[in-house]
Short mmCIF file of N, CA and C in Angstrom, two decimals:
data_model
loop_
_atom_site.label_atom_id
_atom_site.label_comp_id
_atom_site.label_asym_id
_atom_site.label_seq_id
_atom_site.Cartn_x
_atom_site.Cartn_y
_atom_site.Cartn_z
N MET A 7 31.07 4.43 18.77
CA MET A 7 29.65 4.54 18.46
C MET A 7 29.47 5.71 17.50
N THR A 8 28.75 5.44 16.43
CA THR A 8 28.52 6.49 15.44
C THR A 8 27.05 6.90 15.45
N VAL A 9 26.79 8.01 14.81
CA VAL A 9 25.42 8.52 14.71
C VAL A 9 24.56 7.51 13.97
N ILE A 10 25.12 6.84 12.96
CA ILE A 10 24.34 5.88 12.16
C ILE A 10 23.89 4.70 13.03
N GLU A 11 24.72 4.30 13.99
CA GLU A 11 24.33 3.19 14.88
C GLU A 11 23.19 3.60 15.81
N VAL A 12 23.21 4.84 16.26
CA VAL A 12 22.12 5.35 17.09
C VAL A 12 20.84 5.43 16.25
N LEU A 13 20.97 5.95 15.03
CA LEU A 13 19.82 6.04 14.13
C LEU A 13 19.28 4.64 13.81
N ALA A 14 20.17 3.67 13.64
CA ALA A 14 19.75 2.29 13.36
C ALA A 14 18.94 1.73 14.52
N ALA A 15 19.35 2.02 15.75
CA ALA A 15 18.61 1.53 16.92
C ALA A 15 17.22 2.17 16.98
N ILE A 16 17.12 3.44 16.62
CA ILE A 16 15.81 4.11 16.60
C ILE A 16 14.97 3.55 15.46
N TYR A 17 15.60 3.28 14.33
CA TYR A 17 14.91 2.72 13.16
C TYR A 17 14.29 1.35 13.47
N THR A 18 15.04 0.52 14.16
CA THR A 18 14.55 -0.84 14.45
C THR A 18 13.66 -0.89 15.68
N HIS A 19 13.66 0.15 16.49
CA HIS A 19 12.83 0.20 17.70
C HIS A 19 12.14 1.56 17.79
N GLU A 20 11.33 1.87 16.80
CA GLU A 20 10.67 3.18 16.78
C GLU A 20 9.82 3.37 18.04
N GLY A 21 9.89 4.57 18.58
CA GLY A 21 9.16 4.86 19.80
C GLY A 21 9.98 4.54 21.04
N ILE A 22 11.25 4.23 20.85
CA ILE A 22 12.13 3.92 21.97
C ILE A 22 12.40 5.21 22.75
N HIS A 23 12.54 5.09 24.07
CA HIS A 23 12.86 6.27 24.86
C HIS A 23 14.36 6.28 25.15
N LEU A 24 14.86 7.41 25.58
CA LEU A 24 16.29 7.64 25.71
C LEU A 24 16.99 6.63 26.61
N ARG A 25 16.39 6.33 27.77
CA ARG A 25 17.03 5.37 28.68
C ARG A 25 17.13 3.98 28.05
N GLU A 26 16.06 3.57 27.39
CA GLU A 26 16.06 2.25 26.74
C GLU A 26 17.10 2.23 25.61
N LEU A 27 17.23 3.33 24.90
CA LEU A 27 18.22 3.44 23.83
C LEU A 27 19.63 3.29 24.41
N CYS A 28 19.88 3.90 25.55
CA CYS A 28 21.17 3.76 26.23
C CYS A 28 21.44 2.30 26.60
N ARG A 29 20.41 1.62 27.12
CA ARG A 29 20.57 0.20 27.48
C ARG A 29 20.86 -0.65 26.24
N LYS A 30 20.12 -0.41 25.16
CA LYS A 30 20.31 -1.19 23.93
C LYS A 30 21.71 -1.01 23.37
N LEU A 31 22.19 0.22 23.40
CA LEU A 31 23.51 0.53 22.83
C LEU A 31 24.64 0.33 23.83
N GLN A 32 24.28 0.09 25.09
CA GLN A 32 25.25 -0.09 26.18
C GLN A 32 26.20 1.10 26.28
N LEU A 33 25.58 2.28 26.27
CA LEU A 33 26.35 3.53 26.37
C LEU A 33 25.76 4.41 27.46
N SER A 34 26.54 5.38 27.88
CA SER A 34 26.08 6.32 28.91
C SER A 34 25.06 7.28 28.31
N MET A 35 24.27 7.87 29.18
CA MET A 35 23.25 8.84 28.77
C MET A 35 23.87 10.02 28.01
N PRO A 36 24.96 10.63 28.52
CA PRO A 36 25.53 11.78 27.79
C PRO A 36 25.99 11.42 26.37
N ALA A 37 26.58 10.25 26.20
CA ALA A 37 27.06 9.84 24.88
C ALA A 37 25.90 9.69 23.90
N VAL A 38 24.84 9.02 24.33
CA VAL A 38 23.68 8.81 23.47
C VAL A 38 22.96 10.13 23.23
N LYS A 39 22.82 10.93 24.28
CA LYS A 39 22.12 12.22 24.16
C LYS A 39 22.82 13.12 23.14
N ASN A 40 24.15 13.09 23.11
CA ASN A 40 24.92 13.88 22.15
C ASN A 40 24.54 13.49 20.71
N HIS A 41 24.48 12.18 20.44
CA HIS A 41 24.11 11.70 19.10
C HIS A 41 22.65 12.01 18.77
N VAL A 42 21.79 11.84 19.75
CA VAL A 42 20.36 12.13 19.54
C VAL A 42 20.17 13.61 19.22
N ASP A 43 20.91 14.47 19.92
CA ASP A 43 20.81 15.91 19.66
C ASP A 43 21.24 16.23 18.23
N LYS A 44 22.29 15.57 17.74
CA LYS A 44 22.74 15.77 16.35
C LYS A 44 21.65 15.34 15.37
N LEU A 45 21.04 14.19 15.65
CA LEU A 45 19.98 13.68 14.76
C LEU A 45 18.76 14.59 14.78
N LEU A 46 18.44 15.14 15.94
CA LEU A 46 17.32 16.08 16.05
C LEU A 46 17.63 17.37 15.28
N LYS A 47 18.87 17.84 15.41
CA LYS A 47 19.28 19.07 14.72
C LYS A 47 19.21 18.90 13.20
N GLU A 48 19.60 17.71 12.71
CA GLU A 48 19.53 17.43 11.27
C GLU A 48 18.10 17.15 10.81
N GLY A 49 17.21 16.97 11.76
CA GLY A 49 15.81 16.70 11.41
C GLY A 49 15.55 15.27 10.98
N LEU A 50 16.47 14.36 11.31
CA LEU A 50 16.31 12.95 10.92
C LEU A 50 15.39 12.20 11.86
N ILE A 51 15.30 12.68 13.10
CA ILE A 51 14.39 12.06 14.06
C ILE A 51 13.53 13.15 14.70
N ILE A 52 12.44 12.72 15.29
CA ILE A 52 11.58 13.63 16.05
C ILE A 52 11.33 13.00 17.41
N LYS A 53 11.01 13.85 18.38
CA LYS A 53 10.74 13.33 19.73
C LYS A 53 9.32 13.70 20.12
N HIS A 54 8.69 12.77 20.82
CA HIS A 54 7.34 12.99 21.34
C HIS A 54 7.36 12.68 22.82
N PRO A 55 6.97 13.66 23.66
CA PRO A 55 6.91 13.37 25.09
C PRO A 55 5.76 12.42 25.40
N GLU A 56 6.04 11.44 26.23
CA GLU A 56 5.00 10.52 26.69
C GLU A 56 5.25 10.29 28.18
N GLY A 57 4.44 10.92 28.98
CA GLY A 57 4.68 10.87 30.42
C GLY A 57 5.97 11.60 30.73
N ARG A 58 6.86 10.92 31.44
CA ARG A 58 8.16 11.52 31.77
C ARG A 58 9.22 11.17 30.73
N ASN A 59 8.87 10.33 29.78
CA ASN A 59 9.83 9.90 28.77
C ASN A 59 9.67 10.65 27.46
N LEU A 60 10.77 10.78 26.75
CA LEU A 60 10.74 11.30 25.38
C LEU A 60 10.91 10.12 24.45
N LYS A 61 9.92 9.87 23.62
CA LYS A 61 10.01 8.77 22.67
C LYS A 61 10.56 9.30 21.35
N LEU A 62 11.42 8.50 20.73
CA LEU A 62 12.12 8.91 19.51
C LEU A 62 11.59 8.15 18.30
N TYR A 63 11.36 8.89 17.23
CA TYR A 63 10.84 8.32 15.98
C TYR A 63 11.63 8.88 14.81
N LEU A 64 11.64 8.15 13.70
CA LEU A 64 12.23 8.68 12.48
C LEU A 64 11.35 9.80 11.95
N ASN A 65 11.97 10.81 11.38
CA ASN A 65 11.22 11.88 10.73
C ASN A 65 11.08 11.49 9.25
N ARG A 66 10.01 10.79 8.95
CA ARG A 66 9.83 10.25 7.60
C ARG A 66 9.64 11.34 6.54
N ALA A 67 9.37 12.55 6.97
CA ALA A 67 9.20 13.65 6.01
C ALA A 67 10.55 14.19 5.52
N ASN A 68 11.63 13.84 6.20
CA ASN A 68 12.95 14.32 5.82
C ASN A 68 13.47 13.53 4.62
N ARG A 69 13.73 14.22 3.52
CA ARG A 69 14.20 13.55 2.29
C ARG A 69 15.58 12.92 2.46
N ASN A 70 16.40 13.47 3.34
CA ASN A 70 17.75 12.95 3.54
C ASN A 70 17.76 11.62 4.28
N LEU A 71 16.64 11.22 4.82
CA LEU A 71 16.57 9.98 5.59
C LEU A 71 16.85 8.75 4.73
N SER A 72 16.48 8.79 3.46
CA SER A 72 16.64 7.62 2.58
C SER A 72 18.07 7.11 2.54
N SER A 73 19.05 8.00 2.40
CA SER A 73 20.44 7.54 2.31
C SER A 73 20.87 6.87 3.61
N TYR A 74 20.38 7.36 4.74
CA TYR A 74 20.70 6.72 6.02
C TYR A 74 20.02 5.36 6.14
N VAL A 75 18.78 5.27 5.67
CA VAL A 75 18.06 3.99 5.74
C VAL A 75 18.77 2.96 4.86
N TYR A 76 19.27 3.36 3.69
CA TYR A 76 20.06 2.46 2.85
C TYR A 76 21.25 1.91 3.63
N GLN A 77 21.97 2.80 4.32
CA GLN A 77 23.14 2.38 5.10
C GLN A 77 22.75 1.42 6.22
N ILE A 78 21.66 1.74 6.90
CA ILE A 78 21.20 0.90 8.00
C ILE A 78 20.82 -0.48 7.50
N GLU A 79 20.07 -0.54 6.41
CA GLU A 79 19.65 -1.83 5.86
C GLU A 79 20.86 -2.62 5.36
N ALA A 80 21.84 -1.95 4.77
CA ALA A 80 23.06 -2.64 4.33
C ALA A 80 23.82 -3.21 5.53
N MET A 81 23.87 -2.44 6.63
CA MET A 81 24.52 -2.93 7.86
C MET A 81 23.80 -4.16 8.40
N ARG A 82 22.47 -4.10 8.40
CA ARG A 82 21.68 -5.21 8.93
C ARG A 82 21.84 -6.46 8.06
N LEU A 83 21.88 -6.28 6.75
CA LEU A 83 22.08 -7.42 5.85
C LEU A 83 23.47 -8.03 6.04
N LYS A 84 24.44 -7.17 6.28
CA LYS A 84 25.82 -7.62 6.48
C LYS A 84 25.97 -8.41 7.78
N GLN A 85 25.10 -8.15 8.76
CA GLN A 85 25.17 -8.86 10.04
C GLN A 85 24.64 -10.29 9.94
N LEU A 86 23.91 -10.58 8.87
CA LEU A 86 23.41 -11.94 8.66
C LEU A 86 24.55 -12.82 8.16
N PRO A 87 24.40 -14.15 8.25
CA PRO A 87 25.44 -15.02 7.70
C PRO A 87 25.70 -14.68 6.23
N LYS A 88 26.96 -14.74 5.82
CA LYS A 88 27.35 -14.37 4.46
C LYS A 88 26.54 -15.12 3.41
N GLN A 89 26.24 -16.37 3.69
CA GLN A 89 25.51 -17.20 2.74
C GLN A 89 24.13 -16.62 2.42
N VAL A 90 23.51 -15.96 3.38
CA VAL A 90 22.18 -15.37 3.16
C VAL A 90 22.26 -14.25 2.12
N GLY A 91 23.22 -13.35 2.30
CA GLY A 91 23.41 -12.28 1.32
C GLY A 91 23.74 -12.84 -0.05
N ASP A 92 24.57 -13.89 -0.07
CA ASP A 92 24.92 -14.52 -1.35
C ASP A 92 23.69 -15.06 -2.06
N VAL A 93 22.80 -15.72 -1.30
CA VAL A 93 21.59 -16.30 -1.89
C VAL A 93 20.71 -15.20 -2.48
N VAL A 94 20.51 -14.14 -1.71
CA VAL A 94 19.63 -13.05 -2.17
C VAL A 94 20.19 -12.40 -3.43
N PHE A 95 21.48 -12.09 -3.42
CA PHE A 95 22.06 -11.41 -4.58
C PHE A 95 22.20 -12.35 -5.78
N ASP A 96 22.38 -13.64 -5.52
CA ASP A 96 22.39 -14.61 -6.62
C ASP A 96 21.01 -14.68 -7.27
N LEU A 97 19.98 -14.70 -6.44
CA LEU A 97 18.61 -14.71 -6.97
C LEU A 97 18.36 -13.47 -7.82
N LEU A 98 18.77 -12.32 -7.33
CA LEU A 98 18.57 -11.08 -8.09
C LEU A 98 19.33 -11.10 -9.41
N SER A 99 20.50 -11.70 -9.41
CA SER A 99 21.29 -11.72 -10.65
C SER A 99 20.71 -12.65 -11.71
N VAL A 100 20.03 -13.74 -11.30
CA VAL A 100 19.47 -14.66 -12.30
C VAL A 100 18.10 -14.25 -12.81
N LEU A 101 17.45 -13.34 -12.11
CA LEU A 101 16.13 -12.89 -12.57
C LEU A 101 16.28 -11.88 -13.70
N GLU A 102 15.62 -12.14 -14.82
CA GLU A 102 15.68 -11.20 -15.94
C GLU A 102 14.79 -9.99 -15.65
N ASN A 103 13.60 -10.25 -15.13
CA ASN A 103 12.67 -9.19 -14.74
C ASN A 103 12.98 -8.86 -13.28
N LYS A 104 13.73 -7.78 -13.06
CA LYS A 104 14.19 -7.44 -11.70
C LYS A 104 13.05 -6.90 -10.84
N PRO A 105 12.97 -7.35 -9.59
CA PRO A 105 11.96 -6.81 -8.67
C PRO A 105 12.32 -5.38 -8.27
N ILE A 106 11.29 -4.58 -8.00
CA ILE A 106 11.54 -3.20 -7.58
C ILE A 106 11.74 -3.10 -6.07
N LEU A 107 11.30 -4.15 -5.36
CA LEU A 107 11.44 -4.17 -3.91
C LEU A 107 11.76 -5.60 -3.49
N VAL A 108 12.82 -5.75 -2.69
CA VAL A 108 13.21 -7.06 -2.16
C VAL A 108 13.38 -6.90 -0.66
N VAL A 109 12.66 -7.74 0.09
CA VAL A 109 12.67 -7.64 1.55
C VAL A 109 12.88 -9.03 2.16
N VAL A 110 13.86 -9.14 3.03
CA VAL A 110 14.06 -10.37 3.81
C VAL A 110 13.18 -10.22 5.05
N PHE A 111 12.42 -11.25 5.36
CA PHE A 111 11.56 -11.21 6.55
C PHE A 111 11.63 -12.55 7.26
N GLY A 112 10.84 -12.72 8.29
CA GLY A 112 10.83 -13.98 9.04
C GLY A 112 11.97 -14.05 10.04
N SER A 113 12.44 -15.26 10.29
CA SER A 113 13.43 -15.48 11.35
C SER A 113 14.75 -14.74 11.10
N TYR A 114 15.15 -14.59 9.84
CA TYR A 114 16.40 -13.87 9.58
C TYR A 114 16.27 -12.39 9.91
N ALA A 115 15.14 -11.80 9.63
CA ALA A 115 14.93 -10.38 9.95
C ALA A 115 14.78 -10.17 11.46
N LYS A 116 14.18 -11.15 12.14
CA LYS A 116 14.00 -11.04 13.60
C LYS A 116 15.28 -11.33 14.36
N GLY A 117 16.20 -12.07 13.72
CA GLY A 117 17.42 -12.47 14.39
C GLY A 117 17.25 -13.76 15.17
N THR A 118 16.20 -14.53 14.86
CA THR A 118 15.94 -15.79 15.58
C THR A 118 16.21 -17.01 14.72
N PHE A 119 16.99 -16.85 13.67
CA PHE A 119 17.23 -17.94 12.73
C PHE A 119 18.14 -19.01 13.32
N THR A 120 18.01 -20.22 12.78
CA THR A 120 18.88 -21.34 13.14
C THR A 120 19.50 -21.87 11.85
N LYS A 121 20.30 -22.92 11.96
CA LYS A 121 20.92 -23.50 10.76
C LYS A 121 19.90 -24.09 9.81
N THR A 122 18.75 -24.49 10.34
CA THR A 122 17.72 -25.12 9.50
C THR A 122 16.63 -24.15 9.06
N SER A 123 16.77 -22.87 9.41
CA SER A 123 15.75 -21.88 9.04
C SER A 123 15.69 -21.70 7.53
N ASP A 124 14.47 -21.49 7.04
CA ASP A 124 14.35 -21.15 5.63
C ASP A 124 14.48 -19.64 5.49
N LEU A 125 14.85 -19.21 4.30
CA LEU A 125 15.05 -17.79 4.03
C LEU A 125 13.81 -17.24 3.35
N ASP A 126 13.07 -16.40 4.08
CA ASP A 126 11.85 -15.80 3.54
C ASP A 126 12.20 -14.48 2.86
N VAL A 127 11.82 -14.37 1.59
CA VAL A 127 12.13 -13.17 0.81
C VAL A 127 10.87 -12.73 0.08
N LEU A 128 10.54 -11.45 0.22
CA LEU A 128 9.43 -10.86 -0.53
C LEU A 128 10.00 -10.18 -1.76
N LEU A 129 9.45 -10.53 -2.92
CA LEU A 129 9.86 -9.91 -4.18
C LEU A 129 8.64 -9.20 -4.77
N VAL A 130 8.76 -7.89 -4.95
CA VAL A 130 7.66 -7.11 -5.52
C VAL A 130 8.06 -6.67 -6.92
N PHE A 131 7.24 -7.06 -7.88
CA PHE A 131 7.52 -6.77 -9.30
C PHE A 131 6.51 -5.76 -9.83
N ASN A 132 6.91 -5.02 -10.87
CA ASN A 132 5.93 -4.19 -11.58
C ASN A 132 4.86 -5.09 -12.16
N LYS A 133 5.29 -6.18 -12.77
CA LYS A 133 4.36 -7.22 -13.20
C LYS A 133 5.00 -8.56 -12.85
N PRO A 134 4.22 -9.51 -12.34
CA PRO A 134 4.77 -10.78 -11.86
C PRO A 134 5.60 -11.52 -12.91
N ASP A 135 6.61 -12.20 -12.43
CA ASP A 135 7.53 -12.95 -13.28
C ASP A 135 7.27 -14.44 -13.09
N GLU A 136 6.86 -15.11 -14.15
CA GLU A 136 6.55 -16.54 -14.07
C GLU A 136 7.81 -17.38 -13.85
N GLU A 137 8.95 -16.88 -14.29
CA GLU A 137 10.21 -17.61 -14.17
C GLU A 137 10.80 -17.54 -12.75
N ALA A 138 10.32 -16.63 -11.95
CA ALA A 138 10.93 -16.38 -10.64
C ALA A 138 10.91 -17.62 -9.75
N GLU A 139 9.82 -18.36 -9.74
CA GLU A 139 9.72 -19.56 -8.88
C GLU A 139 10.78 -20.60 -9.26
N ARG A 140 10.91 -20.85 -10.55
CA ARG A 140 11.88 -21.84 -11.03
C ARG A 140 13.31 -21.40 -10.70
N LYS A 141 13.58 -20.12 -10.89
CA LYS A 141 14.93 -19.61 -10.62
C LYS A 141 15.23 -19.59 -9.12
N ALA A 142 14.22 -19.36 -8.31
CA ALA A 142 14.41 -19.40 -6.85
C ALA A 142 14.79 -20.81 -6.41
N LYS A 143 14.15 -21.82 -7.00
CA LYS A 143 14.49 -23.21 -6.67
C LYS A 143 15.92 -23.53 -7.09
N LEU A 144 16.32 -23.03 -8.25
CA LEU A 144 17.68 -23.24 -8.74
C LEU A 144 18.70 -22.62 -7.78
N VAL A 145 18.47 -21.39 -7.37
CA VAL A 145 19.39 -20.69 -6.45
C VAL A 145 19.40 -21.40 -5.10
N SER A 146 18.24 -21.83 -4.65
CA SER A 146 18.12 -22.53 -3.37
C SER A 146 18.97 -23.80 -3.37
N SER A 147 18.88 -24.57 -4.43
CA SER A 147 19.66 -25.82 -4.51
C SER A 147 21.15 -25.53 -4.66
N ARG A 148 21.48 -24.45 -5.31
CA ARG A 148 22.88 -24.07 -5.53
C ARG A 148 23.58 -23.73 -4.21
N HIS A 149 22.84 -23.12 -3.27
CA HIS A 149 23.45 -22.64 -2.02
C HIS A 149 23.13 -23.50 -0.80
N GLY A 150 22.19 -24.41 -0.93
CA GLY A 150 21.85 -25.28 0.19
C GLY A 150 21.03 -24.60 1.27
N ILE A 151 20.39 -23.49 0.95
CA ILE A 151 19.48 -22.81 1.87
C ILE A 151 18.09 -22.91 1.27
N ARG A 152 17.12 -23.29 2.11
CA ARG A 152 15.74 -23.37 1.61
C ARG A 152 15.20 -21.95 1.45
N LEU A 153 15.02 -21.54 0.22
CA LEU A 153 14.55 -20.20 -0.11
C LEU A 153 13.04 -20.24 -0.26
N GLU A 154 12.35 -19.39 0.50
CA GLU A 154 10.88 -19.33 0.45
C GLU A 154 10.46 -17.95 -0.03
N PRO A 155 10.43 -17.75 -1.35
CA PRO A 155 10.05 -16.43 -1.86
C PRO A 155 8.54 -16.22 -1.89
N VAL A 156 8.15 -14.98 -1.68
CA VAL A 156 6.76 -14.54 -1.81
C VAL A 156 6.77 -13.50 -2.92
N TYR A 157 5.91 -13.69 -3.92
CA TYR A 157 5.88 -12.78 -5.07
C TYR A 157 4.60 -11.96 -5.03
N LEU A 158 4.73 -10.67 -5.25
CA LEU A 158 3.57 -9.79 -5.33
C LEU A 158 3.79 -8.78 -6.45
N SER A 159 2.70 -8.36 -7.06
CA SER A 159 2.79 -7.25 -8.00
C SER A 159 2.77 -5.97 -7.17
N TRP A 160 3.25 -4.89 -7.75
CA TRP A 160 3.28 -3.62 -7.03
C TRP A 160 1.88 -3.21 -6.57
N SER A 161 0.90 -3.36 -7.44
CA SER A 161 -0.46 -2.93 -7.09
C SER A 161 -1.02 -3.72 -5.92
N SER A 162 -0.80 -5.04 -5.90
CA SER A 162 -1.32 -5.82 -4.76
C SER A 162 -0.51 -5.55 -3.49
N PHE A 163 0.79 -5.31 -3.63
CA PHE A 163 1.61 -4.96 -2.47
C PHE A 163 1.14 -3.63 -1.87
N GLU A 164 0.86 -2.67 -2.74
CA GLU A 164 0.42 -1.35 -2.28
C GLU A 164 -0.89 -1.46 -1.51
N LYS A 165 -1.82 -2.28 -2.00
CA LYS A 165 -3.10 -2.48 -1.30
C LYS A 165 -2.87 -3.12 0.06
N LYS A 166 -2.02 -4.16 0.09
CA LYS A 166 -1.73 -4.86 1.34
C LYS A 166 -1.04 -3.92 2.34
N PHE A 167 -0.17 -3.05 1.83
CA PHE A 167 0.60 -2.15 2.69
C PHE A 167 -0.31 -1.27 3.53
N PHE A 168 -1.42 -0.83 2.93
CA PHE A 168 -2.33 0.07 3.63
C PHE A 168 -3.46 -0.66 4.36
N ASP A 169 -3.51 -1.98 4.26
CA ASP A 169 -4.53 -2.76 4.94
C ASP A 169 -4.07 -3.04 6.38
N GLU A 170 -4.66 -2.32 7.32
CA GLU A 170 -4.28 -2.43 8.74
C GLU A 170 -4.54 -3.82 9.32
N LYS A 171 -5.46 -4.58 8.72
CA LYS A 171 -5.83 -5.89 9.26
C LYS A 171 -4.98 -7.02 8.70
N ASP A 172 -4.16 -6.75 7.71
CA ASP A 172 -3.34 -7.78 7.08
C ASP A 172 -2.20 -8.20 8.02
N ALA A 173 -2.28 -9.41 8.55
CA ALA A 173 -1.30 -9.90 9.52
C ALA A 173 0.10 -10.01 8.90
N PHE A 174 0.17 -10.44 7.65
CA PHE A 174 1.46 -10.57 6.96
C PHE A 174 2.16 -9.21 6.89
N MET A 175 1.42 -8.18 6.48
CA MET A 175 2.03 -6.85 6.35
C MET A 175 2.41 -6.27 7.71
N LYS A 176 1.60 -6.53 8.71
CA LYS A 176 1.91 -6.05 10.06
C LYS A 176 3.25 -6.63 10.52
N GLU A 177 3.41 -7.94 10.32
CA GLU A 177 4.66 -8.62 10.68
C GLU A 177 5.82 -8.10 9.83
N LEU A 178 5.57 -7.91 8.54
CA LEU A 178 6.61 -7.44 7.63
C LEU A 178 7.09 -6.04 8.02
N LYS A 179 6.18 -5.18 8.40
CA LYS A 179 6.56 -3.81 8.78
C LYS A 179 7.41 -3.80 10.05
N GLU A 180 7.16 -4.74 10.95
CA GLU A 180 7.91 -4.79 12.20
C GLU A 180 9.27 -5.45 12.04
N ASN A 181 9.34 -6.51 11.24
CA ASN A 181 10.58 -7.29 11.11
C ASN A 181 10.93 -7.45 9.64
N LYS A 182 11.80 -6.59 9.16
CA LYS A 182 12.17 -6.62 7.75
C LYS A 182 13.61 -6.16 7.59
N ILE A 183 14.22 -6.61 6.52
CA ILE A 183 15.49 -6.06 6.07
C ILE A 183 15.29 -5.78 4.59
N ILE A 184 15.28 -4.51 4.23
CA ILE A 184 15.04 -4.12 2.84
C ILE A 184 16.36 -4.22 2.09
N VAL A 185 16.39 -5.10 1.09
CA VAL A 185 17.61 -5.31 0.31
C VAL A 185 17.68 -4.29 -0.82
N THR A 186 16.60 -4.14 -1.56
CA THR A 186 16.52 -3.12 -2.61
C THR A 186 15.14 -2.48 -2.54
N GLY A 187 15.06 -1.22 -2.96
CA GLY A 187 13.78 -0.55 -3.03
C GLY A 187 13.41 0.26 -1.80
N VAL A 188 14.40 0.72 -1.05
CA VAL A 188 14.13 1.53 0.14
C VAL A 188 13.25 2.72 -0.22
N GLU A 189 13.52 3.34 -1.37
CA GLU A 189 12.76 4.54 -1.76
C GLU A 189 11.28 4.21 -1.99
N TYR A 190 10.97 3.01 -2.50
CA TYR A 190 9.57 2.62 -2.70
C TYR A 190 8.88 2.40 -1.36
N TRP A 191 9.58 1.76 -0.44
CA TRP A 191 9.03 1.53 0.90
C TRP A 191 8.75 2.87 1.58
N ARG A 192 9.73 3.79 1.51
CA ARG A 192 9.57 5.11 2.14
C ARG A 192 8.44 5.89 1.49
N GLU A 193 8.29 5.75 0.18
CA GLU A 193 7.20 6.44 -0.52
C GLU A 193 5.85 6.02 0.04
N LEU A 194 5.69 4.72 0.27
CA LEU A 194 4.43 4.22 0.84
C LEU A 194 4.25 4.68 2.28
N GLU A 195 5.33 4.68 3.05
CA GLU A 195 5.24 5.15 4.44
C GLU A 195 4.84 6.63 4.48
N ASN A 196 5.38 7.42 3.56
CA ASN A 196 5.03 8.84 3.52
C ASN A 196 3.58 9.05 3.11
N GLU A 197 3.07 8.22 2.19
CA GLU A 197 1.67 8.31 1.80
C GLU A 197 0.76 8.00 2.98
N LYS A 198 1.18 7.02 3.78
CA LYS A 198 0.40 6.59 4.93
C LYS A 198 0.34 7.68 6.00
N ALA A 199 1.45 8.38 6.16
CA ALA A 199 1.54 9.43 7.19
C ALA A 199 0.84 10.65 6.75
#
């Protein structure tokens, strides 16, 4: 068990308490506590007492967190079927106007996907790309996975990000795998905090 795996569990289950973290990681309390203490010392996580429990959260103000989040997201993407990563990176390679943020969401991000699941991908561009839809269909047919891309401009994504009532964004914030653009996502999270 590494510190990054403990941080990944806190990242995907923010507000988790120590006992629950031990259950999720299937480790003893001393082993997990040792890693949590290291993360607290580095300032990567913060703890908030709630009743008798200490809840653990990412310290979004820590600039060093970005490199860890990149690693965590890469690990999570690697845990998906290889074909999913291939489809996403193939799509990115055929797009001339590259998106600044790419997020896998839906059943693949939740871990509830089946063989017939479609691949939901959010692509955020500085300015929308008219060719993206056609190229997504091409990549989809090439790999045999139904690709369901959602396209947004940065300005509309930014507005949606801060809209507390937006059901899509609420779901996206809870269940996501950021493929590219971790720094943009973190920038918005820091603005919100």
